[in-house]
Amino acid sequence: MSKLGLDQVSGSNFAYQHHTLERCLDDMAELGRTKVELWGIAPHLHIPQTDSAHLRKVKGQLLERGLAVACLTPEQVAYPVNIASGEEWLRDQSLQFFLRAAEVCSELESPLLFLTAGRGYEDEPADVAWTRSVETLQTITQRAAELGVACVLEPLQRVESNLVTDVGSLRSMLDDVGSSTLGVVIDTVALAAAGESISDYSKAFGEGIRHVHLVDGAPTGHLAWGDGFLDLDEILRELSQLDYSGALTFELFGDGSYSLEPRTAVTRCLEAVETSLAQTVA
């Protein structure tokens, strides 16, 4: 069994949406991070408005601080991005959004593009929207692979999607998409909401687990470590047993208050992980 390391914890601009990207990257570098997960939110990195000049600026900001991108996570669990939409125009716009995101990944040398399956109308047969999602994911993953970028798919809470919400539906979606470059995200809040465990993911996906959002919850809420009641110590132990070698990111949202002093919340999470990993080794 290989142990998890604090160096696997990537920084991110989650909770920094009301601060400049420079402020976020300064904090991440000062907190000892070498990689960051970039949330594609305006004005930091809004995919439709991200041209070559802006990407050069972002790359320069990263390089100045010795940072690399671990994953690009475009904003997508909200209108108007939905790759499974029943409206053709909206689905096509969403597809173009992700095809551009794959290009942004390539230009920023991000190895991973973060995806979700979208959602269908609640008053239509689920298999209709499922087919739309499969077809769109096939197109995105194929284009990303051509650019040297792998993709990862995250299950959502049921209030966020009616397609991929647990291990079973995630396994089915990966099988139907059929892409060798499409891996799995574990989000500890989505995991808790579905009543599942790391071992459930391990049995279903094994080495296909390529990214982790490590957040506390009550059981949901995407909270800083200690603000919820999830057993994150046990989750880290189970990830160690998996020989997990990918990144772990704090996806902090909560009620919005983390964005007032995001560094404080990130620091608390880092300290908690360091303590937990030390106990795991002991």
Phi, psi and omega in degrees: 000126175268140184276150172290152178234153178299336179291346177280348180280115180268152172283176178195166175259012169301136182079357179256017186296341179256019176231163177290156176297325179301317179299316180298311183293324175300313180299315183297318179294318181293334177273009173084014179277146177247346178228155178224146167266123181263119174277123185280071182244148175286141002266004185299307186202060180284114191308311182297337182254008184269102179260182184298323181296318180292321179295322177298321179296313180296317179300319179296318179297321178293312182297321180301333184253007179068032183252146173238159180270126177272327184197142172254124184239088179297145175295127188208349181268044183197152172305140007251037179250117181201103184286351179251013184303145176283352177264120186301319181297321181288320178295319180293319177298321179294320176299313180299324177302314182282330175296321175293321179299324177296321177295320178298318175305312182299316182291328179269002180059037174277128181284342186231140170246125186272128183230155166231166190272358183075194178209153177262176173298142178290340182254030173230158177302134185299328184291338178292311178292325178302314180298319178298318180295315179303311183297320180290319178297324177298317180294317182294312183294325178295314180294318179300317180298322177299331181267004180081022183245131173269160180240154175229142184244130181250133171287148180250168172288156183300330178289345181261335183205153173246021182245289182248106186228359181200180183300317183298313181288329176293318178298318180295320181293316178300319180296318182288323178292319173070032180255127179289346182261007179259115180252194190238142171253134167261119171251119189294334177286314177298322177301312181293320181298327180273358181069033184247180184223168176300322181296327176299318178293319181301314181295324185276329191232338179054237183287357177288350177282114188238354182204148181224132166261111185260099183222151176276166180197170181227051353277353180251186177116344181052071187255159173291153182307126178098346179271354176234201182231019177287147180273080183288333175300314180293322178299317178295321177299317181292324176294323176298319179294336178280353189059038181293127185242004181274192183274153171237131183233140173275109179263086191264119176234300181057222180266010181100349184287337177300331183290348178286317177222071187297326182299324179300316180292318180296318180299317179298319179294316179299316180296322179293320178295317179300316178296316181295318180294324178296322178289325179296318180294319181295000000 
